[in-house]
């Protein structure tokens, strides 16, 4: 029933926070290698949806499948190891460690504490680390403590940590938030580079950025599924226009 | 049976007196005040000293202890806590150092013992306070012996809890404290003088500790290290009740008080402590954020 | 001269000093120094748990005490007094005094619970339990608490409550544990027939080598991949989880290692001091351990170790003067407050800063020398 070409299959997912239904009966299917953009006004439930997929928040209804494996409500570290990577709105990296150390931690092949009792010199492939740092413009900052990076650089570090793990599905929550136009351009280049090799779900507001990268768009409104399709279809969709009436439509 | 329940209420009320101040300070400031137990101890010594030197009884010692401990709290906040707002966890350590200093100050009679001067009522020995006549005679209610002093403690804790509730939920300053509890930056952005309110909150919590100390002096022996175990009990109540929840502290102290009383009835005090500890662990496992907590998500 | 060179030098100097001390000290002082070294081991345990795992254990004494009592029980049963009670099995003197009326005078049944002592007739059992019991406690506590996302404060409070409780239980069960007096009149630790006289050079080397081994192994552990992951967990637990690491498992593991080291310190202490007492589980002692690590440097294994040794040495020498004996606790308390306020990384942090400046200046000098050389070459070439 579930095609093997699907990477993420969400079925009727929802969550109720002591009376407030943040997301209800949301379903979405994302194919392998697709770049899907999640659109919606603030409070539409996009971040909550991402939280449920990666295990940060426990859902109260519905299921999530990664390929054929059900991952609903599993602990975050288990879901992460099954192949889902998450980048947060507020960049979260290890501020007291250096850029190189951050990436080394992200690049660890094994997760158990006993498997990692070995020395740092083994199992860390320096060329792969260098490659990723090159891609994300961090090659000159390898020994800098992550807490000293600029906002844009911190975003790229988090992206780098994601890329180096080679997850099947990448969840990006507003990756260009707070970036300059120049940094946004660099970021879209990084993301186009990732396209095809990973399945990516992006929450974004910046429509110019969305146009650059999106294959398909899913629109959420008040925690529910509203519409889905290519960007041209979405722009013509009456329901979407109604939902955004008064907020200027899709600019 | 009724006796055990009554003792449970009395134990619970003592716990509440200690936990109230802790809960407010930790809940609104995020400050872990390990010197809270020592502030209780100072309150107890205030009762001792005021009985010896000022010849006033327990009732009058209450407001005196409140003022002295609140003042001490202001001092601690200004000298120590204020420098640690950007690393709150270290308040645990710094206040522990303050606690050691306070304990030693009393034990060494503020340094006077080095000069051979002994101040009556201070020093490493045990002290006690005589309870006012009106509260020391047990009253017979049929079969049940009513201990007036313990009843008085229960009443005082109810009054203080109610007064704290009133301050928090019906006054402007309480509103500001609650705003800071929810979101410090936003509160400051709304024009609330966070520094001043924090200092006052800490002072209030310390004052409450002082009153608890006066109450304790009436039935416990007063000694310099009586505070250490109290701060642990206080935090256990806060952890079970839920940080920042007044109702949580009340319920938790009631539950833990009754539990201690009942288990102690069937075995002994030490087993009671062990059982209470095990129950606290179970509650935390079941509800890591405590029984009541205001954080929705 | 790089930073890591300086670090290695520090370790080498420390190790050599420790090993050379018997040349300078007599047996009495060697025994005292051995005790300080054991406290140094405790400093390592606290630093590992607090500085690296981010777990502030306010009740480290419970692991130390457990280790001491476990071996202590074996050494008690091996003592001449216990062996000469005129019974088949050795019986500790305090059990004889607390015998239940009409009980059979034998280790199995002299009072309820005395049968627990039976396996301790084997010193090896006592040795194993000295490490195993603390690890078991730590594992039980850790598995329950770390996975619940309970804030660090409450973890500290729970460890605090644990050590208080443990002390109460030990003192209360006099018939089983010797109560307030603890375990005294112990036999000497014996390995393959060789008896370790607490005042001999051999015992000193037993302790010194143990400390060095623990120091180096802990250093290796921290430099391993798990050590780096642990530090990332301490930095941002959630981020680490979303990278696939089971944060609770890492915390529990390192908590257990810290407990094992403390248990080891406990068993060494009982060998050198010939007693085990409930004072090991005093709150003040556990807090003092934290003060050692705070002053020495919570995130530095060697720093915390040296901090512990230095402060306890200072504390003992102070007991010569009456004035200082009384005020030692107050002085410690004041130091603690000042260190937390103004020197949060302890003396090691200050040393670290100085090293950085030193290394930076060396680098600067090197750069300038190279620049000068290059200039001279171009001048020479031009001329």
PDB file of N, CA and C in Angstrom, chain B residues 33-86:
ATOM      1  N   UNK B  33      17.706  29.109  46.279  1.00  0.00           N
ATOM      2  CA  UNK B  33      18.242  29.671  47.506  1.00  0.00           C
ATOM      3  C   UNK B  33      18.526  28.584  48.536  1.00  0.00           C
ATOM      4  N   UNK B  34      19.760  28.096  48.540  1.00  0.00           N
ATOM      5  CA  UNK B  34      20.096  27.057  49.499  1.00  0.00           C
ATOM      6  C   UNK B  34      20.278  27.637  50.897  1.00  0.00           C
ATOM      7  N   UNK B  35      20.267  28.937  51.020  1.00  0.00           N
ATOM      8  CA  UNK B  35      20.397  29.533  52.339  1.00  0.00           C
ATOM      9  C   UNK B  35      19.037  29.679  53.011  1.00  0.00           C
ATOM     10  N   UNK B  36      17.995  29.222  52.334  1.00  0.00           N
ATOM     11  CA  UNK B  36      16.644  29.373  52.873  1.00  0.00           C
ATOM     12  C   UNK B  36      16.516  28.720  54.244  1.00  0.00           C
ATOM     13  N   UNK B  37      17.110  27.518  54.370  1.00  0.00           N
ATOM     14  CA  UNK B  37      17.048  26.818  55.654  1.00  0.00           C
ATOM     15  C   UNK B  37      17.728  27.624  56.756  1.00  0.00           C
ATOM     16  N   UNK B  38      18.835  28.276  56.374  1.00  0.00           N
ATOM     17  CA  UNK B  38      19.544  29.071  57.373  1.00  0.00           C
ATOM     18  C   UNK B  38      18.745  30.316  57.750  1.00  0.00           C
ATOM     19  N   UNK B  39      17.973  30.832  56.797  1.00  0.00           N
ATOM     20  CA  UNK B  39      17.119  31.972  57.130  1.00  0.00           C
ATOM     21  C   UNK B  39      16.048  31.536  58.128  1.00  0.00           C
ATOM     22  N   UNK B  40      15.553  30.316  57.966  1.00  0.00           N
ATOM     23  CA  UNK B  40      14.622  29.777  58.960  1.00  0.00           C
ATOM     24  C   UNK B  40      15.328  29.728  60.310  1.00  0.00           C
ATOM     25  N   UNK B  41      16.556  29.246  60.286  1.00  0.00           N
ATOM     26  CA  UNK B  41      17.339  29.136  61.512  1.00  0.00           C
ATOM     27  C   UNK B  41      17.518  30.509  62.163  1.00  0.00           C
ATOM     28  N   UNK B  42      17.783  31.519  61.368  1.00  0.00           N
ATOM     29  CA  UNK B  42      17.942  32.869  61.900  1.00  0.00           C
ATOM     30  C   UNK B  42      16.646  33.341  62.534  1.00  0.00           C
ATOM     31  N   UNK B  43      15.535  32.993  61.904  1.00  0.00           N
ATOM     32  CA  UNK B  43      14.242  33.348  62.484  1.00  0.00           C
ATOM     33  C   UNK B  43      14.081  32.714  63.851  1.00  0.00           C
ATOM     34  N   UNK B  44      14.490  31.438  63.937  1.00  0.00           N
ATOM     35  CA  UNK B  44      14.382  30.748  65.222  1.00  0.00           C
ATOM     36  C   UNK B  44      15.257  31.426  66.275  1.00  0.00           C
ATOM     37  N   UNK B  45      16.473  31.789  65.866  1.00  0.00           N
ATOM     38  CA  UNK B  45      17.353  32.463  66.817  1.00  0.00           C
ATOM     39  C   UNK B  45      16.842  33.835  67.198  1.00  0.00           C
ATOM     40  N   UNK B  46      16.128  34.476  66.274  1.00  0.00           N
ATOM     41  CA  UNK B  46      15.517  35.764  66.635  1.00  0.00           C
ATOM     42  C   UNK B  46      14.558  35.567  67.793  1.00  0.00           C
ATOM     43  N   UNK B  47      13.792  34.477  67.709  1.00  0.00           N
ATOM     44  CA  UNK B  47      12.853  34.195  68.795  1.00  0.00           C
ATOM     45  C   UNK B  47      13.605  33.956  70.093  1.00  0.00           C
ATOM     46  N   UNK B  48      14.693  33.185  69.992  1.00  0.00           N
ATOM     47  CA  UNK B  48      15.478  32.874  71.187  1.00  0.00           C
ATOM     48  C   UNK B  48      16.033  34.151  71.817  1.00  0.00           C
ATOM     49  N   UNK B  49      16.692  34.945  70.990  1.00  0.00           N
ATOM     50  CA  UNK B  49      17.348  36.142  71.502  1.00  0.00           C
ATOM     51  C   UNK B  49      16.352  37.176  71.996  1.00  0.00           C
ATOM     52  N   UNK B  50      15.236  37.292  71.254  1.00  0.00           N
ATOM     53  CA  UNK B  50      14.277  38.311  71.690  1.00  0.00           C
ATOM     54  C   UNK B  50      13.636  37.898  73.009  1.00  0.00           C
ATOM     55  N   UNK B  51      13.559  36.597  73.250  1.00  0.00           N
ATOM     56  CA  UNK B  51      13.012  36.163  74.522  1.00  0.00           C
ATOM     57  C   UNK B  51      13.972  36.485  75.656  1.00  0.00           C
ATOM     58  N   UNK B  52      15.282  36.299  75.363  1.00  0.00           N
ATOM     59  CA  UNK B  52      16.268  36.540  76.411  1.00  0.00           C
ATOM     60  C   UNK B  52      16.490  38.024  76.663  1.00  0.00           C
ATOM     61  N   UNK B  53      16.642  38.777  75.567  1.00  0.00           N
ATOM     62  CA  UNK B  53      17.072  40.165  75.744  1.00  0.00           C
ATOM     63  C   UNK B  53      15.951  41.184  75.687  1.00  0.00           C
ATOM     64  N   UNK B  54      14.924  40.898  74.882  1.00  0.00           N
ATOM     65  CA  UNK B  54      13.861  41.880  74.761  1.00  0.00           C
ATOM     66  C   UNK B  54      12.662  41.515  75.604  1.00  0.00           C
ATOM     67  N   UNK B  55      12.705  40.327  76.130  1.00  0.00           N
ATOM     68  CA  UNK B  55      11.640  39.857  77.007  1.00  0.00           C
ATOM     69  C   UNK B  55      10.264  39.910  76.336  1.00  0.00           C
ATOM     70  N   UNK B  56      10.256  39.605  75.055  1.00  0.00           N
ATOM     71  CA  UNK B  56       8.953  39.569  74.388  1.00  0.00           C
ATOM     72  C   UNK B  56       8.610  38.116  74.091  1.00  0.00           C
ATOM     73  N   UNK B  57       7.333  37.876  73.909  1.00  0.00           N
ATOM     74  CA  UNK B  57       6.950  36.493  73.706  1.00  0.00           C
ATOM     75  C   UNK B  57       6.956  36.130  72.215  1.00  0.00           C
ATOM     76  N   UNK B  58       6.578  34.892  71.958  1.00  0.00           N
ATOM     77  CA  UNK B  58       6.648  34.338  70.610  1.00  0.00           C
ATOM     78  C   UNK B  58       5.858  35.167  69.605  1.00  0.00           C
ATOM     79  N   UNK B  59       4.676  35.609  70.012  1.00  0.00           N
ATOM     80  CA  UNK B  59       3.817  36.329  69.063  1.00  0.00           C
ATOM     81  C   UNK B  59       4.518  37.560  68.521  1.00  0.00           C
ATOM     82  N   UNK B  60       5.161  38.286  69.422  1.00  0.00           N
ATOM     83  CA  UNK B  60       5.818  39.518  68.984  1.00  0.00           C
ATOM     84  C   UNK B  60       7.056  39.213  68.168  1.00  0.00           C
ATOM     85  N   UNK B  61       7.641  38.028  68.400  1.00  0.00           N
ATOM     86  CA  UNK B  61       8.857  37.690  67.648  1.00  0.00           C
ATOM     87  C   UNK B  61       8.558  37.490  66.173  1.00  0.00           C
ATOM     88  N   UNK B  62       7.309  37.166  65.849  1.00  0.00           N
ATOM     89  CA  UNK B  62       6.972  36.877  64.446  1.00  0.00           C
ATOM     90  C   UNK B  62       7.246  38.056  63.516  1.00  0.00           C
ATOM     91  N   UNK B  63       6.657  39.205  63.767  1.00  0.00           N
ATOM     92  CA  UNK B  63       6.947  40.311  62.845  1.00  0.00           C
ATOM     93  C   UNK B  63       8.417  40.722  62.896  1.00  0.00           C
ATOM     94  N   UNK B  64       9.039  40.605  64.068  1.00  0.00           N
ATOM     95  CA  UNK B  64      10.441  40.966  64.189  1.00  0.00           C
ATOM     96  C   UNK B  64      11.295  40.079  63.296  1.00  0.00           C
ATOM     97  N   UNK B  65      11.037  38.781  63.369  1.00  0.00           N
ATOM     98  CA  UNK B  65      11.815  37.842  62.550  1.00  0.00           C
ATOM     99  C   UNK B  65      11.576  38.108  61.074  1.00  0.00           C
ATOM    100  N   UNK B  66      10.326  38.419  60.719  1.00  0.00           N
ATOM    101  CA  UNK B  66      10.022  38.708  59.316  1.00  0.00           C
ATOM    102  C   UNK B  66      10.890  39.859  58.825  1.00  0.00           C
ATOM    103  N   UNK B  67      10.922  40.916  59.614  1.00  0.00           N
ATOM    104  CA  UNK B  67      11.680  42.101  59.191  1.00  0.00           C
ATOM    105  C   UNK B  67      13.174  41.802  59.114  1.00  0.00           C
ATOM    106  N   UNK B  68      13.689  41.137  60.146  1.00  0.00           N
ATOM    107  CA  UNK B  68      15.131  40.855  60.154  1.00  0.00           C
ATOM    108  C   UNK B  68      15.521  39.970  58.976  1.00  0.00           C
ATOM    109  N   UNK B  69      14.748  38.912  58.756  1.00  0.00           N
ATOM    110  CA  UNK B  69      15.112  38.000  57.670  1.00  0.00           C
ATOM    111  C   UNK B  69      14.877  38.618  56.307  1.00  0.00           C
ATOM    112  N   UNK B  70      13.849  39.451  56.193  1.00  0.00           N
ATOM    113  CA  UNK B  70      13.633  40.124  54.912  1.00  0.00           C
ATOM    114  C   UNK B  70      14.809  41.044  54.620  1.00  0.00           C
ATOM    115  N   UNK B  71      15.275  41.745  55.672  1.00  0.00           N
ATOM    116  CA  UNK B  71      16.433  42.614  55.498  1.00  0.00           C
ATOM    117  C   UNK B  71      17.663  41.834  55.079  1.00  0.00           C
ATOM    118  N   UNK B  72      17.871  40.698  55.751  1.00  0.00           N
ATOM    119  CA  UNK B  72      18.996  39.832  55.418  1.00  0.00           C
ATOM    120  C   UNK B  72      18.870  39.372  53.967  1.00  0.00           C
ATOM    121  N   UNK B  73      17.647  39.053  53.563  1.00  0.00           N
ATOM    122  CA  UNK B  73      17.399  38.626  52.189  1.00  0.00           C
ATOM    123  C   UNK B  73      17.787  39.706  51.190  1.00  0.00           C
ATOM    124  N   UNK B  74      17.414  40.949  51.498  1.00  0.00           N
ATOM    125  CA  UNK B  74      17.759  42.056  50.609  1.00  0.00           C
ATOM    126  C   UNK B  74      19.273  42.154  50.457  1.00  0.00           C
ATOM    127  N   UNK B  75      19.962  41.983  51.580  1.00  0.00           N
ATOM    128  CA  UNK B  75      21.420  42.069  51.574  1.00  0.00           C
ATOM    129  C   UNK B  75      22.022  40.977  50.697  1.00  0.00           C
ATOM    130  N   UNK B  76      21.524  39.749  50.894  1.00  0.00           N
ATOM    131  CA  UNK B  76      22.037  38.614  50.120  1.00  0.00           C
ATOM    132  C   UNK B  76      21.778  38.835  48.631  1.00  0.00           C
ATOM    133  N   UNK B  77      20.584  39.340  48.331  1.00  0.00           N
ATOM    134  CA  UNK B  77      20.249  39.559  46.926  1.00  0.00           C
ATOM    135  C   UNK B  77      21.184  40.582  46.316  1.00  0.00           C
ATOM    136  N   UNK B  78      21.439  41.645  47.058  1.00  0.00           N
ATOM    137  CA  UNK B  78      22.264  42.715  46.520  1.00  0.00           C
ATOM    138  C   UNK B  78      23.706  42.272  46.337  1.00  0.00           C
ATOM    139  N   UNK B  79      24.260  41.573  47.351  1.00  0.00           N
ATOM    140  CA  UNK B  79      25.678  41.255  47.303  1.00  0.00           C
ATOM    141  C   UNK B  79      25.984  40.046  46.421  1.00  0.00           C
ATOM    142  N   UNK B  80      25.109  39.067  46.477  1.00  0.00           N
ATOM    143  CA  UNK B  80      25.444  37.795  45.839  1.00  0.00           C
ATOM    144  C   UNK B  80      24.590  37.489  44.618  1.00  0.00           C
ATOM    145  N   UNK B  81      23.275  37.435  44.812  1.00  0.00           N
ATOM    146  CA  UNK B  81      22.385  36.949  43.752  1.00  0.00           C
ATOM    147  C   UNK B  81      22.439  37.837  42.523  1.00  0.00           C
ATOM    148  N   UNK B  82      22.550  39.137  42.759  1.00  0.00           N
ATOM    149  CA  UNK B  82      22.476  40.075  41.649  1.00  0.00           C
ATOM    150  C   UNK B  82      23.549  39.805  40.596  1.00  0.00           C
ATOM    151  N   UNK B  83      24.684  39.280  41.018  1.00  0.00           N
ATOM    152  CA  UNK B  83      25.764  39.040  40.058  1.00  0.00           C
ATOM    153  C   UNK B  83      25.581  37.749  39.275  1.00  0.00           C
ATOM    154  N   UNK B  84      24.536  36.985  39.644  1.00  0.00           N
ATOM    155  CA  UNK B  84      24.427  35.660  39.044  1.00  0.00           C
ATOM    156  C   UNK B  84      23.214  35.488  38.149  1.00  0.00           C
ATOM    157  N   UNK B  85      22.554  36.603  37.776  1.00  0.00           N
ATOM    158  CA  UNK B  85      21.339  36.446  36.987  1.00  0.00           C
ATOM    159  C   UNK B  85      21.582  35.825  35.625  1.00  0.00           C
ATOM    160  N   UNK B  86      22.820  35.933  35.125  1.00  0.00           N
ATOM    161  CA  UNK B  86      23.055  35.303  33.828  1.00  0.00           C
ATOM    162  C   UNK B  86      23.548  33.872  33.967  1.00  0.00           C
TER     163      UNK B  86
END
